[in-house]
Short mmCIF file of C-alpha atoms and ligand atoms in Angstrom, two decimals:
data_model
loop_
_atom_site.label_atom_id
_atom_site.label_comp_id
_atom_site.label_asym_id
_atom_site.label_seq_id
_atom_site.Cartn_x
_atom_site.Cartn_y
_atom_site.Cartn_z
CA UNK A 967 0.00 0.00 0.00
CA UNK A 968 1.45 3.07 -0.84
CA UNK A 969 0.41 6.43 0.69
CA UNK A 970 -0.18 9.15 -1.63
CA UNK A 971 -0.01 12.05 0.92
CA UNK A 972 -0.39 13.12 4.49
CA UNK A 973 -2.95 14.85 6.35
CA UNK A 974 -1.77 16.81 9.18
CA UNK A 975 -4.10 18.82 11.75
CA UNK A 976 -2.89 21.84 13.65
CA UNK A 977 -4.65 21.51 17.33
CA UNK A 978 -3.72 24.16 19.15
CA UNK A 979 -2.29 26.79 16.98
CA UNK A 980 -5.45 26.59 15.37
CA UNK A 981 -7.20 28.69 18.34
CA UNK A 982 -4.41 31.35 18.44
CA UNK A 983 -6.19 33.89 16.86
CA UNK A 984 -3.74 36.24 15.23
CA UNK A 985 -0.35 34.54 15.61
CA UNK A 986 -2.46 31.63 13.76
CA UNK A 987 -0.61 32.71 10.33
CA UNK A 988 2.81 32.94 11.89
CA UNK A 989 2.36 29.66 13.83
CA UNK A 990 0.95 27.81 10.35
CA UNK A 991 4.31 29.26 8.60
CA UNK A 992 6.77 28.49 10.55
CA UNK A 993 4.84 24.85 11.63
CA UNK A 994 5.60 24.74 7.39
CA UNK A 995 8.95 25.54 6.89
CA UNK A 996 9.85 22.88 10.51
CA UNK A 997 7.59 20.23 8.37
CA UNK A 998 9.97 20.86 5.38
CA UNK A 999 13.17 21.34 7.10
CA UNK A 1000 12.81 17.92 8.81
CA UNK A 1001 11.72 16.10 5.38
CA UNK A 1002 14.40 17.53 4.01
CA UNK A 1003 16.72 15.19 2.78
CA UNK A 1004 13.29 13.01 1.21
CA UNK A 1005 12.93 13.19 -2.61
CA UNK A 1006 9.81 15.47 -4.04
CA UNK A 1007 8.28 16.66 -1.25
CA UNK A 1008 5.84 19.31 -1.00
CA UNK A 1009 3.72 21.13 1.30
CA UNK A 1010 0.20 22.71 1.17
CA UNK A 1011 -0.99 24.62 4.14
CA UNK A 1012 -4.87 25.84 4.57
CA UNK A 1013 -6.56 27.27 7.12
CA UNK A 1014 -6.70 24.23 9.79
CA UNK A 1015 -4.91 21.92 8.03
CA UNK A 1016 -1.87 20.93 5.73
CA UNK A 1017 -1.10 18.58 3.39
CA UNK A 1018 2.12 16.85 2.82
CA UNK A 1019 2.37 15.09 -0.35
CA UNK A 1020 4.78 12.22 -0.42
CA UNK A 1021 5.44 12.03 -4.55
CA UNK A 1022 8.21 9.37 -4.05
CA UNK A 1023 9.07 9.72 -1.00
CA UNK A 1024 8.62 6.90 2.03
CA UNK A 1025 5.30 7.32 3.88
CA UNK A 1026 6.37 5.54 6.99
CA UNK A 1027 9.76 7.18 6.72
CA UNK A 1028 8.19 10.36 7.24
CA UNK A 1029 5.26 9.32 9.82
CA UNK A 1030 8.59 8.54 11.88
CA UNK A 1031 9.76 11.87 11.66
CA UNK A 1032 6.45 13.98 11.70
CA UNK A 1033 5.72 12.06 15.21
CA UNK A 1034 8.16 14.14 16.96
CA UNK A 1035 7.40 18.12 15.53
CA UNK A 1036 6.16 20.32 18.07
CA UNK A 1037 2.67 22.21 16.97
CA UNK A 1038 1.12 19.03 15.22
CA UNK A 1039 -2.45 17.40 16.85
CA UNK A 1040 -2.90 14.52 15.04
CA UNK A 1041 -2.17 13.69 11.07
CA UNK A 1042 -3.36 10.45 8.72
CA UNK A 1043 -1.96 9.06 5.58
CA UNK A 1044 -3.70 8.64 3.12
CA UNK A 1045 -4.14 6.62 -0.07
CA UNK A 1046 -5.38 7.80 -3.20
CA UNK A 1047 -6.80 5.98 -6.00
CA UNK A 1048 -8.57 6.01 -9.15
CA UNK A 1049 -12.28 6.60 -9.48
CA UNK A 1050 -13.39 3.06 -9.94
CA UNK A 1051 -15.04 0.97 -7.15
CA UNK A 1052 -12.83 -1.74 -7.47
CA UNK A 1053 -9.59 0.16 -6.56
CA UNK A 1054 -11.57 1.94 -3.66
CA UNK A 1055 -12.72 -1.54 -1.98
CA UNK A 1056 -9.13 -2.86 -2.23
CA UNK A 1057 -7.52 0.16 -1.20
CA UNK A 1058 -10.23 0.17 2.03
CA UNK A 1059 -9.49 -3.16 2.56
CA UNK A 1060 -5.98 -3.17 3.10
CA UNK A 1061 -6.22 0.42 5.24
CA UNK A 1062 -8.77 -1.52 7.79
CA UNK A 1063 -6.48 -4.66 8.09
CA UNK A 1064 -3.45 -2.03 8.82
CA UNK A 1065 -5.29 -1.50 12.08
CA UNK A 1066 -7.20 -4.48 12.51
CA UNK A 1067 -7.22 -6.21 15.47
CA UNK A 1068 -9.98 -8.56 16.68
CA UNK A 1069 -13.11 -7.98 17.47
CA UNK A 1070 -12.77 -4.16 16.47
CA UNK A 1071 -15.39 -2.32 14.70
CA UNK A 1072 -15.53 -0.33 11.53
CA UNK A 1073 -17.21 1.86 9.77
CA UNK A 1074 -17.32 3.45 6.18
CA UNK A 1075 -17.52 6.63 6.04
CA UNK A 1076 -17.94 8.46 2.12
CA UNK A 1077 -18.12 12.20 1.10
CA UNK A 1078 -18.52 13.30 -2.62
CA UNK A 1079 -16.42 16.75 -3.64
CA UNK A 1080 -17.32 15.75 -7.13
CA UNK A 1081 -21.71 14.88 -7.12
CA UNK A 1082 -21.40 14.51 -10.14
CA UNK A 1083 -19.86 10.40 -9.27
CA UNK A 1084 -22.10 7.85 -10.58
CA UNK A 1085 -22.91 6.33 -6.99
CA UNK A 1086 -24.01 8.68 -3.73
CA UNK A 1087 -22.62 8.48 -0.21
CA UNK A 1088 -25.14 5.51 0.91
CA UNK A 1089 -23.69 3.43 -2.07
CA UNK A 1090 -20.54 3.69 -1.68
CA UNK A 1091 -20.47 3.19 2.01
CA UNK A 1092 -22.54 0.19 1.63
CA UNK A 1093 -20.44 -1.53 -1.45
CA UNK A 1094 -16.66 -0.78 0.21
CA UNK A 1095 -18.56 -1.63 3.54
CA UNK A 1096 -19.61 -5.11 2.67
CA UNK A 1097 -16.59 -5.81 -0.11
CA UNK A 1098 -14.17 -5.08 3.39
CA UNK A 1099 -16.85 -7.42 5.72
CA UNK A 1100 -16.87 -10.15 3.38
CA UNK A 1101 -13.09 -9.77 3.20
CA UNK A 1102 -12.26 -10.01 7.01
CA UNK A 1103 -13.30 -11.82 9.70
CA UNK A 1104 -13.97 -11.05 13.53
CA UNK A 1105 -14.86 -7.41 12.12
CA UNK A 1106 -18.32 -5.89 12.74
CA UNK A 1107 -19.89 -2.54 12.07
CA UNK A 1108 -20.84 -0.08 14.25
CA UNK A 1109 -21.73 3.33 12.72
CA UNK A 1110 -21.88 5.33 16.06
CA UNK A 1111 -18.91 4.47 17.88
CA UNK A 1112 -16.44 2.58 15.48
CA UNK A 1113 -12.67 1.34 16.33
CA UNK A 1114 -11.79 2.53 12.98
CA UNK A 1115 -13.29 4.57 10.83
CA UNK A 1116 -12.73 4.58 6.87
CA UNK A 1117 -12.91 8.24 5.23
CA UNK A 1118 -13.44 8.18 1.48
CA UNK A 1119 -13.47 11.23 -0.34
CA UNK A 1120 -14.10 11.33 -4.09
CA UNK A 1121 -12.86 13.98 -5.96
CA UNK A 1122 -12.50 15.10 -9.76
CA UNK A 1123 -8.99 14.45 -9.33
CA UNK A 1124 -9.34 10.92 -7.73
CA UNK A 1125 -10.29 9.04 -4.80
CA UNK A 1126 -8.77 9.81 -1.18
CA UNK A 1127 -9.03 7.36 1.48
CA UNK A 1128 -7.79 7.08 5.18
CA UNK A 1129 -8.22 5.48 8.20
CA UNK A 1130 -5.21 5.80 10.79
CA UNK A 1131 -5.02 8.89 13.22
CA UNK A 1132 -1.19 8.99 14.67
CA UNK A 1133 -1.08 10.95 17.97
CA UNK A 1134 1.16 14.40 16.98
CA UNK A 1135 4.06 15.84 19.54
CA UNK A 1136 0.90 18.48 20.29
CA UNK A 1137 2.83 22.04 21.98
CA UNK A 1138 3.97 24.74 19.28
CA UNK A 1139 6.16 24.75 16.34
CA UNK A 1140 9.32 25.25 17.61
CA UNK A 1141 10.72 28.91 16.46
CA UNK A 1142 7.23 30.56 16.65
CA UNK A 1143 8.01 31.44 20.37
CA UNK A 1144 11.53 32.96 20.05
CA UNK A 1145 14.99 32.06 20.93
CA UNK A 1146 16.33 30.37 24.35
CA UNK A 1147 20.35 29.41 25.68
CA UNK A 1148 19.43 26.16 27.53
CA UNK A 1149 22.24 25.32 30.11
CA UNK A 1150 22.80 21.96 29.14
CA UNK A 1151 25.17 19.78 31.37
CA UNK A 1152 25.25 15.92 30.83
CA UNK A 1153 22.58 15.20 33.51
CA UNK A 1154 18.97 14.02 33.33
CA UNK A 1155 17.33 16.82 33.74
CA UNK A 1156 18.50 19.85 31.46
CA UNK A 1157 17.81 17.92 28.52
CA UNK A 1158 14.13 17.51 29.43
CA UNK A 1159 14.29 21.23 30.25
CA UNK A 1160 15.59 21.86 26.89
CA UNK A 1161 12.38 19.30 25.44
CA UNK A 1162 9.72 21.23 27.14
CA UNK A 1163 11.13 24.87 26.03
CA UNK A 1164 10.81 23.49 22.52
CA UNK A 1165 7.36 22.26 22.98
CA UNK A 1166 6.24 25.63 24.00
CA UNK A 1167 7.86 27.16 20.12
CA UNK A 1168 10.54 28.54 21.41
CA UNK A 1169 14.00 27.86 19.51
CA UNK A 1170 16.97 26.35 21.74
CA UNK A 1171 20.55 26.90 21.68
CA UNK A 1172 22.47 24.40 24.03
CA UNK A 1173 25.27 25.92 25.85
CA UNK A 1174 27.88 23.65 27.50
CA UNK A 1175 30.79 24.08 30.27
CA UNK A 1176 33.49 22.37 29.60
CA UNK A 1177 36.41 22.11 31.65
CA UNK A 1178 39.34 19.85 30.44
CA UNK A 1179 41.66 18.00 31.52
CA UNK A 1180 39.07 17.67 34.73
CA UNK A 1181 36.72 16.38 32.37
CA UNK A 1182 36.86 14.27 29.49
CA UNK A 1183 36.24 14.15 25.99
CA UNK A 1184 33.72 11.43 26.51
CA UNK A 1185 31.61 13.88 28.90
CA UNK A 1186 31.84 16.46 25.79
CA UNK A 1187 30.56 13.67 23.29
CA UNK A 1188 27.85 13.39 26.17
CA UNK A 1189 26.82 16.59 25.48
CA UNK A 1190 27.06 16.33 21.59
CA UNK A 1191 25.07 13.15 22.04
CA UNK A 1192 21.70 14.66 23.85
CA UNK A 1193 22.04 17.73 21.84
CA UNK A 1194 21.59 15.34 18.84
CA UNK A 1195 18.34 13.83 20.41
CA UNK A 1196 17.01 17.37 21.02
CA UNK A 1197 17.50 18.54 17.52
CA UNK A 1198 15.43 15.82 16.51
CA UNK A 1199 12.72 17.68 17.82
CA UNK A 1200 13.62 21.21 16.01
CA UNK A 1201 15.41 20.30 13.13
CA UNK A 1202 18.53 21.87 14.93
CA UNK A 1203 20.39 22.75 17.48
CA UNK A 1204 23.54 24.98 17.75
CA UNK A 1205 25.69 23.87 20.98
CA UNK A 1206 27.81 26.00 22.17
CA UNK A 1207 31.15 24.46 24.34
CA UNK A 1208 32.61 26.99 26.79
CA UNK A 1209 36.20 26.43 27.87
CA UNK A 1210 35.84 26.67 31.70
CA UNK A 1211 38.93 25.35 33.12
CA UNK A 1212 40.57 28.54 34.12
CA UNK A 1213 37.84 30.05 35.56
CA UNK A 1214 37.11 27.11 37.93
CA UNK A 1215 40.51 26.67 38.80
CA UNK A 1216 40.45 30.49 39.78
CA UNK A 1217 37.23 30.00 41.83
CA UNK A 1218 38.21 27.00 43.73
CA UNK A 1219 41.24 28.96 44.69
CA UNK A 1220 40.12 32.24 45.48
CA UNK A 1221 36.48 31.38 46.83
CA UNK A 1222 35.96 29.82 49.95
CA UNK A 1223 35.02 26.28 49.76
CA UNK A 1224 31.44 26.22 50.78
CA UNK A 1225 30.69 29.22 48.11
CA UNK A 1226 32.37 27.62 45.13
CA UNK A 1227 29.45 25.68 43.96
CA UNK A 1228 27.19 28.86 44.17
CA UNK A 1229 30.11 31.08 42.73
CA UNK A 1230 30.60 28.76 39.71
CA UNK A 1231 27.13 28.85 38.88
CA UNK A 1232 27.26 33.07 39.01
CA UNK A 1233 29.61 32.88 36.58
CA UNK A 1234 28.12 29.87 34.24
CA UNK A 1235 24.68 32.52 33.97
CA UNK A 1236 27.00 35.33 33.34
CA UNK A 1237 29.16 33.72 30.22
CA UNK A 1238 25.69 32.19 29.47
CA UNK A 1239 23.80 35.67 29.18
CA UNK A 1240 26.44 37.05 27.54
CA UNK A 1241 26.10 34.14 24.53
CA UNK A 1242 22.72 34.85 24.88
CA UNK A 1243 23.18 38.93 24.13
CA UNK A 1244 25.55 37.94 20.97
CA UNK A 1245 22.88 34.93 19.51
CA UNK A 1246 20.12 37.52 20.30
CA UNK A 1247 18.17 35.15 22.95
CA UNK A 1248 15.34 36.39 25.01
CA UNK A 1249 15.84 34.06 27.60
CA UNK A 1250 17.93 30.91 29.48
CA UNK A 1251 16.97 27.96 30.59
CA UNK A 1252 18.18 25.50 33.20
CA UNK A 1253 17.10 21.82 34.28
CA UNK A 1254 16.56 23.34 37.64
CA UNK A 1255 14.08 21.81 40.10
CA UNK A 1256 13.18 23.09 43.69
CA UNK A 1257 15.06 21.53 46.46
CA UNK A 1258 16.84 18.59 44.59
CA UNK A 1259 20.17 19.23 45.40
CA UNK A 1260 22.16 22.11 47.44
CA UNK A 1261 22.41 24.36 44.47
CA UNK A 1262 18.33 24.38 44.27
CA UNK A 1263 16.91 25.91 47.44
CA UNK A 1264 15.13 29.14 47.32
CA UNK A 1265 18.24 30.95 48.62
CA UNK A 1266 20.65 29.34 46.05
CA UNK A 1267 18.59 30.32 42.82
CA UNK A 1268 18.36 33.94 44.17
CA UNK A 1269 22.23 34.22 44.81
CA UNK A 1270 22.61 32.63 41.40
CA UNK A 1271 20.54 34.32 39.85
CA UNK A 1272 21.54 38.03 41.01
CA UNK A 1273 24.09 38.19 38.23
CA UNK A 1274 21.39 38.70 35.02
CA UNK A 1275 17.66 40.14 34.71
CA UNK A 1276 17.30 38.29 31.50
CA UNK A 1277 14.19 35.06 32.80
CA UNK A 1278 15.59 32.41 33.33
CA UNK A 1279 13.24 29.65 32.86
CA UNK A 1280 12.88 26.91 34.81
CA UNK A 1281 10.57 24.19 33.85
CA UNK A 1282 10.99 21.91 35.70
CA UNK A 1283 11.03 23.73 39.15
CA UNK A 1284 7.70 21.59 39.95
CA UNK A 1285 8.23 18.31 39.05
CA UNK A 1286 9.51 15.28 40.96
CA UNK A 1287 12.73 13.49 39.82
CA UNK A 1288 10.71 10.23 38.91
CA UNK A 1289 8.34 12.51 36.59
CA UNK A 1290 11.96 13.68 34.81
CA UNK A 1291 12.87 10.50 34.34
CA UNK A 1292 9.75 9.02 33.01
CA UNK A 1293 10.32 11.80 30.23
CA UNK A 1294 14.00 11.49 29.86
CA UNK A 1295 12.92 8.43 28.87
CA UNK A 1296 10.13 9.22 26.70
CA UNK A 1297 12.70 11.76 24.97
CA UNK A 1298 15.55 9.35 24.65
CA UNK A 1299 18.13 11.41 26.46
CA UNK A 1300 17.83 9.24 29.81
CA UNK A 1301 20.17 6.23 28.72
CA UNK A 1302 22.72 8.71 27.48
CA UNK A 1303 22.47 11.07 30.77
CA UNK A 1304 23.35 7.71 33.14
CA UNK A 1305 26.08 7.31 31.28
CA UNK A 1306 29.22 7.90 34.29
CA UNK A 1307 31.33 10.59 32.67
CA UNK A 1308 32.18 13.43 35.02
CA UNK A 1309 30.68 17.08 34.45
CA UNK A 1310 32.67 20.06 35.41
CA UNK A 1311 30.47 20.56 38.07
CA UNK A 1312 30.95 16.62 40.04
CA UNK A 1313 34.77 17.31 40.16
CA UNK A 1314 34.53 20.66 41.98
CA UNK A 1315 31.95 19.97 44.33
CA UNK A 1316 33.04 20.49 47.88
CA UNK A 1317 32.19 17.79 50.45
CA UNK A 1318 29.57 20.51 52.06
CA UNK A 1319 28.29 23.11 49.92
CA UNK A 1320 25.76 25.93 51.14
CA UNK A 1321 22.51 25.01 51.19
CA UNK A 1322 21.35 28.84 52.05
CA UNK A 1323 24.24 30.66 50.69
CA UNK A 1324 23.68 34.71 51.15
CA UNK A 1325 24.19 36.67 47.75
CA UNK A 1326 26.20 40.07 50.00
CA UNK A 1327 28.45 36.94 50.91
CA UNK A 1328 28.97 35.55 47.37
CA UNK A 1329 29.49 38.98 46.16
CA UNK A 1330 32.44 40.25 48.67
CA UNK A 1331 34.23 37.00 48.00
CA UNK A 1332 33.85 37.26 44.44
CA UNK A 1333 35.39 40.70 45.21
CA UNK A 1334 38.61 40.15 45.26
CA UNK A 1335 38.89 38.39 42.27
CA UNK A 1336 38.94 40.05 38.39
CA UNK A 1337 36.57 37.28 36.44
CA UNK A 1338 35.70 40.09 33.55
CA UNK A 1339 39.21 39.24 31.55
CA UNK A 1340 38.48 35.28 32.15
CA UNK A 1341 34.64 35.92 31.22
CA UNK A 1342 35.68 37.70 27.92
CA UNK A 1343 38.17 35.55 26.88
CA UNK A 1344 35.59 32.19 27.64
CA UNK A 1345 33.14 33.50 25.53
CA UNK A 1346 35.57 34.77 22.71
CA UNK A 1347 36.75 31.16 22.66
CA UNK A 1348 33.26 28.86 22.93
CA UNK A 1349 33.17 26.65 20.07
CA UNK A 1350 30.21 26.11 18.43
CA UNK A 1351 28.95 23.17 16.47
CA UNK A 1352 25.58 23.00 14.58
CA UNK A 1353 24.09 19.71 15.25
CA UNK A 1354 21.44 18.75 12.42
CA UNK A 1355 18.67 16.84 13.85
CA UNK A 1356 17.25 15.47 10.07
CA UNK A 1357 20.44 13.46 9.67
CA UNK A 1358 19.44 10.73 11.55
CA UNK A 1359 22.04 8.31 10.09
CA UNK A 1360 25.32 9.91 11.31
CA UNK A 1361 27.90 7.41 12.67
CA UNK A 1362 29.56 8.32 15.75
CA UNK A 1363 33.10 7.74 14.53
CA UNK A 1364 34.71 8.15 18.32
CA UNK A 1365 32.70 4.78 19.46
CA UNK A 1366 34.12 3.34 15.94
CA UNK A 1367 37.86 3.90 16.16
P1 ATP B 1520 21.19 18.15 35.32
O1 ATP B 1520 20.60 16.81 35.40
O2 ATP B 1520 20.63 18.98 34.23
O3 ATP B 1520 22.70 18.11 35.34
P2 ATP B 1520 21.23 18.58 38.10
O4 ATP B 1520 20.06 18.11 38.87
O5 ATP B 1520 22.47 17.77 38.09
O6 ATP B 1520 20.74 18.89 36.63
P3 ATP B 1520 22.83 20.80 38.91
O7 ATP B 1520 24.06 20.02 38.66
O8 ATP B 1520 22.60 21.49 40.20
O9 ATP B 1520 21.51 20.03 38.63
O10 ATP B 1520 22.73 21.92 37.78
C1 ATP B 1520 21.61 22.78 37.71
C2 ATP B 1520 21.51 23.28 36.30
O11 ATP B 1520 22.67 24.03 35.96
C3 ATP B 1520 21.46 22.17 35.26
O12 ATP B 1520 20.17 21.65 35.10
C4 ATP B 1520 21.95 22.88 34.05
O13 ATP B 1520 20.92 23.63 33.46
C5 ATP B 1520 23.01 23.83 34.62
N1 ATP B 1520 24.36 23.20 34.53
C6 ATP B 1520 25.01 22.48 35.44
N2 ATP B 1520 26.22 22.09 34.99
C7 ATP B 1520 26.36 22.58 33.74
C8 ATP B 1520 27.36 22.53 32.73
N3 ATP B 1520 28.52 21.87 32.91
N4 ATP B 1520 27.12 23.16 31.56
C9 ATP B 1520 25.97 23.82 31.35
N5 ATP B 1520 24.99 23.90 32.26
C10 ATP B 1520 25.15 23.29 33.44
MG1 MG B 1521 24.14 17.94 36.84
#
């Protein structure tokens, strides 16, 4: 069975009012960014609905990828055929047994653009009706409240006919909502962070701290690794790696010990914002949640967060770890977060950090220390790489070698 094209329904952008042009656009060009690399695609948008059609490309191949962009409700393939009867009862046939499974029911249900066909709506639901009954067994109709329901539309053009509804990643397209720098470390939770930014249309950039020799290559692939499995969700994702070596060394020298943890994350926001001013971000993003570790009282976000007024967003301040993890999972990025490679932030930890640091305190120790040069010359030398999320077949040639 080969699908002709792909019927995609908008949900919630539908009801924005205003922004529903924008939203439809840019849910467009994310459609045809991720189906990029697929032969003869093309895309027609309407008012509360769009229309992908596959020319040669792979159906299936592309109900993969359409399963995980933001700003989609629902969406059905769907085959199209000539107008003769006999092409429309196979073509129902095999769409029913795609999601047959015992004792379901089914209905038919026709609509003629074209009244001009030789048989009305009652006809044709009663001959494809009883060619797919006679075909199947364990199958029985029920016209108010069917399992599956078989839409046949004839047109001038041809016949189209569907039956499967896949569930769509729902939220907003990503890119409608602006841009973000999500802190990313190699944890569980930032990456789901980064996830439910994108669901809500906004764009992410991944920034990183990096601080070698203390940590490894392997923790940076980490990083490279869940970035990967976020882009699949926006097409892209530019990640950028800040050398942070020298500052940490500085802080665990110069700090006392209890305030290094709170001190390194001052200066993590402040290299962060300042990406954020250069990429033109509106806000940053952390996998913070309340009261899971030291760094996440109350008391610790405000000390932290005295060095910027840009938001900094924090979705999941709320939720319990076991919630994270269920959509870590869900997302992909759990396995790879487990994996034991130190972050910048394991090595430094002191034995007892503050649990209520005070930000006057932070700020006279910090006080006797110039950071600006260091800051300047961290952000003059982040790397950035531009991590593709529609080439889904790269190798990783480290695990190779
Ligand atoms: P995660 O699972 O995201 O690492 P966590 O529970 O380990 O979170 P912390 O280590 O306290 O939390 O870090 C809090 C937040 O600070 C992280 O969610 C992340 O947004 C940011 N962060 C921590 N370390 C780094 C790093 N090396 N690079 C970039 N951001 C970081
Ligand atoms: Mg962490």
């Amino acid at each position: 069975m080969k699908y002709n094209r792909i019927l995609v329904r908008y949900g919630e952008i539908s009801t924005k009012g205003r922004n529903r042009k924008k939203f439809t656009s840019q849910l467009r060009e994310n459609i045809l960014e991720a189906l990029k690399d697929l032969p003869s695609i093309s895309v027609n948008a309407s008012r509360d609905r769009l229309h992908i059609l596959l020319g040669e490309a792979d159906g299936e191949e592309v109900i993969t990828r359409l399963s995980s962009i933001f700003g989609i409700q629902s969406f059905s393939p769907v085959v199209m055929t000539g107008r003769d009867v006999d092409e429309m009862m196979e073509a129902g046939l095999a769409l029913v047994q795609k999601s047959f499974e015992p004792g379901k029911t089914f209905k038919v249900s026709a609509r003629r653009g074209d009244k001009t066909f030789h048989l009305d709506t009652n006809e044709l639901n009663y001959q494809i009706g009883s060619y797919i009954l006679k075909n199947m067994e364990d199958l029985t109709v029920d016209v108010r409240n069917p399992d599956i329901k078989l839409n046949v539309e004839v047109r001038k053009e041809g016949v189209y006919l569907s039956s499967e509804i896949y569930p769509g990643a729902t939220g907003m397209p990503v890119g409608a909502s602006g841009k973000a720098m999500l802190m990313l470390s190699g944890g569980i939770d930032s990456p789901v962070a980064g996830y439910l930014t994108m669901k809500r249309g906004v764009e992410v950039d991944a920034v990183h701290f990096h601080s070698p020799p203390f940590t490894s290559e392997r923790a940076k692939q980490k990083v490279i690794d869940l970035s990967k499995k976020l882009s699949a969700f926006s097409g892209k994702v530019n990640l950028h790696i800040v050398p942070f070596t020298a500052i940490q060394q500085l802080i665990h020298d110069q700090v006392p010990e209890n305030y290094t943890m709170t001190s390194t994350r001052r200066m993590m926001l402040r290299i962060t914002d300042m990406i954020r001013e250069k990429h033109e971000g509106l806000a940053i993003v952390t996998g913070e949640s309340l009261g899971q570790v030291a760094s996440q009282t109350l008391e610790s976000m405000q000390a932290i967060n005295d060095v910027t007024n840009t938001p900094v967003l924090r979705p999941l301040i709320a939720m319990d770890k076991l919630e994270i993890i269920d959509i870590a999972q869900k997302i992909d990025t759990h396995d790879i977060s487990i994996l034991p490679y130190e972050d910048c932030c394991t090595i430094f930890t002191p034995p007892a950090p503050k649990t209520r640091p005070k930000r006057e305190k932070v700020q006279y120790y910090e006080s006797f220390v110039n950071f600006d040069e260091l800051i300047l010359e961290a952000v003059e030398k982040t790397e950035i790489m531009q991590i593709d999320g529609s080439s889904h077949k790269e190798e990783n040639f480290d695990e190779l070698l």
